[in-house]
Short mmCIF file of C-alpha atoms in Angstrom, two decimals:
data_model
loop_
_atom_site.label_atom_id
_atom_site.label_comp_id
_atom_site.label_asym_id
_atom_site.label_seq_id
_atom_site.Cartn_x
_atom_site.Cartn_y
_atom_site.Cartn_z
CA MET W 1 40.51 27.28 1.43
CA PRO W 2 40.70 28.51 5.05
CA ARG W 3 44.58 28.35 6.11
CA THR W 4 43.57 26.38 9.20
CA ARG W 5 41.64 23.93 7.02
CA GLN W 6 44.75 23.64 4.67
CA THR W 7 47.21 23.22 7.45
CA ALA W 8 45.19 20.15 8.97
CA ALA W 9 44.90 18.68 5.43
CA PHE W 10 48.13 18.63 4.41
CA ALA W 11 49.23 16.60 7.71
CA LEU W 12 49.12 13.16 6.36
CA ILE W 13 51.47 13.33 3.52
CA THR W 14 53.67 16.37 4.29
CA VAL W 15 53.78 17.34 7.85
CA ALA W 16 57.07 15.41 7.82
CA ALA W 17 58.19 16.76 4.51
CA LEU W 18 61.77 16.76 3.80
CA SER W 19 62.43 14.99 7.29
CA LEU W 20 65.30 12.84 5.66
CA THR W 21 68.07 11.22 6.81
CA ALA W 22 71.72 12.01 5.92
CA CYS W 23 73.24 10.60 2.79
CA GLY W 24 75.07 7.36 3.37
CA SER W 25 76.48 4.66 0.86
CA GLY W 26 74.54 1.03 0.91
CA ASP W 27 72.17 1.98 3.70
CA PRO W 28 68.49 1.74 2.80
CA ALA W 29 68.16 4.05 5.52
CA ALA W 30 70.21 6.61 4.47
CA ALA W 31 68.94 8.79 1.89
CA PRO W 32 70.38 11.56 -0.41
CA ALA W 33 68.56 14.96 -0.05
CA GLY W 34 65.67 14.88 -2.19
CA ALA W 35 64.89 11.29 -2.37
CA GLY W 36 62.03 10.57 -0.23
CA THR W 37 59.85 11.86 2.44
CA ALA W 38 58.74 10.11 5.82
CA VAL W 39 55.25 9.83 6.15
CA ARG W 40 52.98 10.04 9.35
CA GLY W 41 49.68 8.58 9.55
CA LYS W 42 48.31 5.05 9.21
CA THR W 43 49.87 3.34 6.37
CA PRO W 44 49.22 -0.36 5.61
CA THR W 45 51.47 -2.66 7.55
CA THR W 46 50.44 -6.40 6.63
CA ASP W 47 53.40 -8.79 6.23
CA VAL W 48 52.92 -10.00 2.41
CA VAL W 49 56.80 -10.79 1.65
CA SER W 50 57.98 -13.14 4.64
CA SER W 51 56.16 -16.09 3.68
CA VAL W 52 57.21 -16.21 -0.04
CA LYS W 53 59.22 -19.50 -0.84
CA ARG W 54 61.59 -19.84 -3.38
CA ASP W 55 60.99 -21.11 -6.66
CA ASP W 56 63.38 -23.37 -8.35
CA ALA W 57 62.27 -22.95 -11.92
CA ALA W 58 62.66 -19.49 -11.79
CA ALA W 59 65.86 -19.37 -9.84
CA LYS W 60 67.52 -21.62 -12.20
CA LEU W 61 67.08 -19.33 -14.89
CA LEU W 62 69.57 -16.79 -13.07
CA PRO W 63 73.26 -16.87 -14.31
CA GLU W 64 75.29 -19.29 -12.38
CA LYS W 65 77.72 -16.41 -10.98
CA VAL W 66 74.73 -14.50 -9.57
CA ARG W 67 73.01 -17.76 -8.03
CA THR W 68 76.70 -18.30 -6.58
CA ALA W 69 76.94 -14.74 -5.29
CA GLY W 70 73.50 -14.71 -3.76
CA THR W 71 73.10 -11.26 -3.98
CA LEU W 72 72.05 -8.33 -6.45
CA SER W 73 72.88 -4.40 -5.87
CA LEU W 74 69.33 -2.71 -5.90
CA ALA W 75 68.96 1.18 -6.68
CA SER W 76 65.35 2.39 -4.95
CA SER W 77 63.97 5.77 -5.63
CA VAL W 78 61.82 6.67 -2.45
CA GLY W 79 59.06 9.14 -3.03
CA ALA W 80 55.60 8.49 -1.81
CA PRO W 81 52.98 6.20 -0.98
CA PRO W 82 52.15 3.64 -2.39
CA GLY W 83 55.01 3.01 -4.28
CA ALA W 84 58.23 3.87 -1.96
CA PHE W 85 58.33 5.91 1.07
CA TYR W 86 59.87 6.17 4.48
CA GLN W 87 57.91 5.37 7.72
CA GLU W 88 57.16 7.78 10.24
CA ASP W 89 60.97 6.76 11.87
CA GLY W 90 62.37 8.38 8.90
CA LYS W 91 64.61 4.93 8.32
CA THR W 92 61.98 2.05 7.63
CA LEU W 93 61.28 1.74 3.74
CA ALA W 94 57.70 0.51 2.43
CA GLY W 95 55.64 0.56 -0.20
CA ALA W 96 54.68 -1.72 -2.95
CA ASP W 97 57.79 -1.37 -4.94
CA ILE W 98 59.86 -2.28 -1.78
CA ASP W 99 57.30 -5.32 -1.44
CA PHE W 100 57.66 -6.39 -5.04
CA ALA W 101 61.32 -6.56 -4.90
CA ASP W 102 61.70 -8.22 -1.77
CA ALA W 103 58.82 -10.98 -2.82
CA VAL W 104 60.77 -11.57 -6.20
CA ALA W 105 64.24 -11.88 -4.51
CA ARG W 106 63.10 -14.50 -2.27
CA LYS W 107 61.52 -16.22 -5.01
CA LEU W 108 64.81 -16.26 -6.91
CA GLY W 109 66.64 -17.14 -3.35
CA LEU W 110 68.51 -13.70 -3.44
CA GLU W 111 69.48 -11.18 -1.20
CA LEU W 112 69.12 -7.59 -2.49
CA LYS W 113 71.79 -4.95 -1.17
CA ARG W 114 69.35 -2.01 -1.38
CA GLU W 115 70.84 1.59 -1.68
CA VAL W 116 68.63 4.84 -2.09
CA ALA W 117 69.11 7.02 -5.02
CA SER W 118 67.36 9.66 -6.84
CA PHE W 119 65.01 8.81 -9.29
CA GLU W 120 66.71 10.73 -12.26
CA ALA W 121 70.00 9.28 -11.25
CA ILE W 122 69.25 5.44 -11.69
CA LEU W 123 68.55 4.74 -15.09
CA PRO W 124 72.14 6.15 -16.25
CA ALA W 125 73.67 4.46 -13.33
CA LEU W 126 72.43 0.99 -14.21
CA GLY W 127 74.11 1.59 -17.61
CA SER W 128 77.12 2.39 -16.20
CA GLY W 129 77.05 -0.96 -14.06
CA LYS W 130 76.94 0.75 -10.64
CA TYR W 131 73.33 -1.36 -9.87
CA ASP W 132 72.33 -4.55 -11.06
CA LEU W 133 68.54 -3.53 -11.04
CA GLY W 134 66.62 -0.11 -10.01
CA THR W 135 62.86 0.82 -8.85
CA GLY W 136 61.09 3.60 -9.10
CA ASN W 137 57.57 3.08 -10.75
CA PHE W 138 59.49 3.45 -13.97
CA GLY W 139 57.34 3.39 -17.10
CA VAL W 140 58.29 1.46 -19.80
CA THR W 141 58.87 4.06 -22.89
CA GLU W 142 60.23 3.87 -26.35
CA GLU W 143 62.95 6.00 -25.55
CA ARG W 144 63.79 4.18 -22.45
CA ARG W 145 63.84 0.77 -23.83
CA ARG W 146 66.76 1.95 -26.12
CA THR W 147 69.01 1.75 -23.51
CA ILE W 148 67.19 -0.14 -20.56
CA ASP W 149 65.57 -3.69 -20.39
CA PHE W 150 62.45 -3.45 -18.10
CA VAL W 151 60.82 -6.56 -16.38
CA THR W 152 57.18 -5.45 -15.82
CA TYR W 153 55.23 -6.01 -12.67
CA ILE W 154 52.16 -3.43 -12.70
CA ASN W 155 50.28 -1.04 -14.89
CA ASP W 156 50.42 2.37 -13.78
CA GLY W 157 50.88 5.54 -15.67
CA GLN W 158 50.07 9.42 -15.76
CA GLY W 159 47.32 11.31 -14.16
CA PHE W 160 46.45 14.86 -13.01
CA ALA W 161 45.37 16.34 -9.39
CA VAL W 162 44.36 19.75 -8.66
CA ARG W 163 43.09 21.92 -5.35
CA GLU W 164 39.49 21.70 -4.89
CA ASP W 165 39.08 25.07 -5.59
CA SER W 166 40.44 24.47 -9.22
CA ASP W 167 38.13 25.11 -12.59
CA LEU W 168 39.67 22.15 -13.95
CA LYS W 169 37.53 18.86 -14.09
CA LYS W 170 39.35 16.64 -16.80
CA VAL W 171 42.38 16.77 -18.75
CA THR W 172 42.18 14.94 -22.11
CA ASP W 173 44.26 17.15 -24.24
CA LEU W 174 47.09 19.00 -22.79
CA THR W 175 46.10 22.23 -24.59
CA GLN W 176 43.92 22.39 -21.40
CA LEU W 177 46.87 23.32 -19.55
CA CYS W 178 47.69 26.35 -21.54
CA GLY W 179 48.38 29.40 -19.52
CA LEU W 180 48.51 27.14 -16.23
CA THR W 181 51.70 25.92 -13.94
CA VAL W 182 51.85 22.45 -13.86
CA GLY W 183 54.05 20.62 -11.25
CA THR W 184 55.69 17.47 -11.45
CA GLY W 185 58.82 15.30 -10.70
CA ALA W 186 62.28 15.94 -12.45
CA GLY W 187 63.29 13.32 -15.02
CA THR W 188 59.98 11.40 -15.17
CA THR W 189 57.82 10.49 -17.91
CA PHE W 190 55.81 13.32 -16.80
CA GLU W 191 58.18 15.75 -17.32
CA ALA W 192 59.08 14.54 -20.89
CA THR W 193 55.46 14.52 -22.08
CA LEU W 194 54.81 18.08 -21.00
CA GLU W 195 57.99 19.39 -22.53
CA GLU W 196 57.16 17.35 -25.64
CA ASN W 197 53.98 18.95 -26.04
CA ARG W 198 54.40 22.35 -24.48
CA HIS W 199 54.56 24.01 -28.55
CA ARG W 200 50.73 22.89 -29.08
CA CYS W 201 49.61 25.90 -26.48
CA ALA W 202 51.45 28.53 -29.32
CA ASP W 203 50.39 26.32 -32.09
CA ALA W 204 46.90 27.12 -31.17
CA GLY W 205 47.49 30.61 -30.36
CA GLU W 206 47.62 30.46 -26.57
CA LYS W 207 49.90 31.07 -23.79
CA PRO W 208 52.14 28.10 -23.22
CA TYR W 209 51.80 26.26 -19.70
CA GLU W 210 54.91 26.50 -17.51
CA VAL W 211 56.50 23.34 -16.12
CA LYS W 212 58.06 23.51 -12.62
CA THR W 213 59.92 20.22 -11.76
CA TYR W 214 60.89 19.09 -8.12
CA ALA W 215 63.47 16.34 -7.24
CA ASP W 216 61.48 15.62 -4.07
CA GLN W 217 57.81 14.32 -4.20
CA ALA W 218 56.96 16.31 -1.18
CA ALA W 219 58.17 19.58 -2.64
CA VAL W 220 55.44 18.83 -5.74
CA TRP W 221 52.56 18.73 -3.51
CA ILE W 222 53.91 21.71 -1.42
CA SER W 223 54.04 23.83 -4.59
CA LEU W 224 50.32 22.51 -5.14
CA ARG W 225 49.03 23.64 -1.65
CA GLN W 226 51.12 27.02 -1.48
CA GLY W 227 49.54 28.26 -5.18
CA ARG W 228 53.01 27.91 -6.97
CA SER W 229 51.39 25.01 -9.20
CA ASP W 230 48.08 24.92 -10.59
CA VAL W 231 47.98 21.16 -11.54
CA LEU W 232 49.95 18.28 -10.76
CA MET W 233 50.94 15.40 -13.15
CA SER W 234 52.39 12.43 -11.68
CA THR W 235 51.51 8.44 -11.29
CA ILE W 236 48.05 7.46 -11.04
CA ASN W 237 48.27 5.38 -7.92
CA GLY W 238 50.52 7.74 -6.16
CA LEU W 239 47.81 10.83 -6.94
CA ARG W 240 44.86 8.50 -6.00
CA TYR W 241 46.78 7.67 -2.66
CA ALA W 242 47.63 11.07 -1.90
CA VAL W 243 44.22 12.72 -2.32
CA ALA W 244 42.34 9.95 -0.24
CA GLN W 245 44.42 11.21 2.55
CA GLN W 246 44.32 14.43 2.31
CA GLU W 247 41.24 17.13 2.22
CA GLY W 248 41.24 19.91 -0.27
CA LEU W 249 42.34 18.05 -3.32
CA ARG W 250 41.03 16.32 -6.46
CA PHE W 251 42.31 13.45 -8.75
CA LEU W 252 41.06 14.81 -12.15
CA ASN W 253 41.82 11.93 -14.50
CA GLU W 254 44.03 9.14 -15.74
CA TYR W 255 45.59 10.72 -19.01
CA LYS W 256 47.82 7.67 -20.05
CA ARG W 257 48.46 4.05 -19.27
CA LEU W 258 52.05 3.04 -18.86
CA ASP W 259 53.74 -0.70 -18.01
CA VAL W 260 55.67 -0.46 -14.82
CA GLY W 261 58.88 -2.54 -14.46
CA PHE W 262 62.06 -3.55 -12.64
CA ALA W 263 64.57 -1.61 -14.75
CA PHE W 264 68.03 -3.29 -15.96
CA LYS W 265 71.13 -2.39 -18.15
CA LYS W 266 70.17 -3.27 -21.89
CA GLY W 267 70.93 -6.81 -22.64
CA THR W 268 70.58 -7.93 -19.13
CA PRO W 269 70.65 -11.96 -18.64
CA LEU W 270 68.61 -11.26 -15.48
CA ALA W 271 65.20 -10.74 -17.10
CA PRO W 272 64.26 -14.13 -17.82
CA ALA W 273 64.25 -15.01 -13.97
CA PHE W 274 62.81 -11.95 -12.66
CA ARG W 275 59.87 -12.38 -15.26
CA ALA W 276 59.48 -16.10 -14.09
CA ALA W 277 59.51 -14.63 -10.51
CA VAL W 278 56.99 -12.14 -11.03
CA ASP W 279 54.52 -14.81 -12.73
CA ALA W 280 55.32 -17.24 -9.76
CA LEU W 281 54.19 -14.36 -7.25
CA LYS W 282 50.74 -14.24 -9.31
CA SER W 283 50.38 -17.88 -9.11
CA ASP W 284 50.78 -18.13 -5.28
CA GLY W 285 48.76 -15.33 -4.82
CA THR W 286 51.51 -13.04 -3.47
CA TYR W 287 51.17 -10.45 -6.32
CA ASP W 288 47.35 -10.23 -5.74
CA ARG W 289 48.10 -9.53 -1.64
CA ILE W 290 50.72 -6.86 -2.47
CA LEU W 291 48.37 -5.11 -4.86
CA LYS W 292 45.57 -5.24 -2.59
CA LYS W 293 47.87 -3.98 0.82
CA TRP W 294 48.48 -0.92 -1.16
CA GLY W 295 44.90 -0.45 -2.79
CA THR W 296 46.52 -0.70 -5.98
CA SER W 297 44.47 -3.98 -7.57
CA GLU W 298 43.39 -1.75 -10.97
CA SER W 299 47.10 -2.10 -11.62
CA ALA W 300 47.25 -5.76 -11.99
CA ILE W 301 49.16 -7.30 -15.10
CA ARG W 302 48.13 -10.16 -16.67
CA SER W 303 51.66 -11.92 -16.83
CA SER W 304 55.20 -10.21 -16.67
CA GLN W 305 56.48 -9.26 -20.29
CA ILE W 306 60.37 -8.17 -21.07
CA SER W 307 60.56 -4.81 -22.30
CA PRO W 308 57.05 -4.43 -23.86
CA PRO W 309 56.53 -1.73 -26.54
CA GLU W 310 55.01 1.22 -24.89
CA ILE W 311 51.25 1.40 -24.41
CA ARG W 312 50.03 4.18 -26.97
#
């Protein structure tokens, strides 16, 4: 692809790549390095949250001390649209994860004390009690269910994207990646899937694929653009959104679906209330409005579940 075309195509998602604010504590505008990317260009701004009303039945399921305090601490991983990202000002958070968390909080009559944290740090921090809950497009897996409770709100999963000059058409078996370099996010289900299956190339007598991981979502896309990665593995919704905004890229296919949920320390008493709140959002139409806003209606779930089995 000509360099001029590549530069223009890259603008929407990564022209402001890595333009992050300084590290801070408890300030949603203060992001640790690698926590997210400011996005320039037209992104949805429809207000789908402020009209949400408290649901008394859901709120009554909260522990009494939580209802009395009226607040919960939330760790948010910030990456790229449509999940969670910084708007052009580099401070304002937006995305489906942001809207869902804020809408659920309104249903429960709570205020969220949001702090931006790196994706790979959130789940361990929940176990230590640093935060009450976390968001970051966390897929429900059997491994995670051993130490984390989930309350599901969408169905997303794993997919692949390439440059338009790639010979890859569809990845249905990871041995199709043998000999290639795969870029993905650090600490993700994508990294785990790739590492668990790396041996299959050698088993088939082929050169293993190389896995390159990045803490920042912008760096993953940069690796593809600059040819340091041949293919990307990431969220279905994130890949579809990105390739729709950038020329010269192709979404290959969905590889595996996963339920996605709010993450909590194992044994949390908060799960029933959050499940009821998600279902209340579905009943009043807010749920569908959030999905429509972010172009992710295909990720709708029938009802929220607490730590369901991993989708196989």
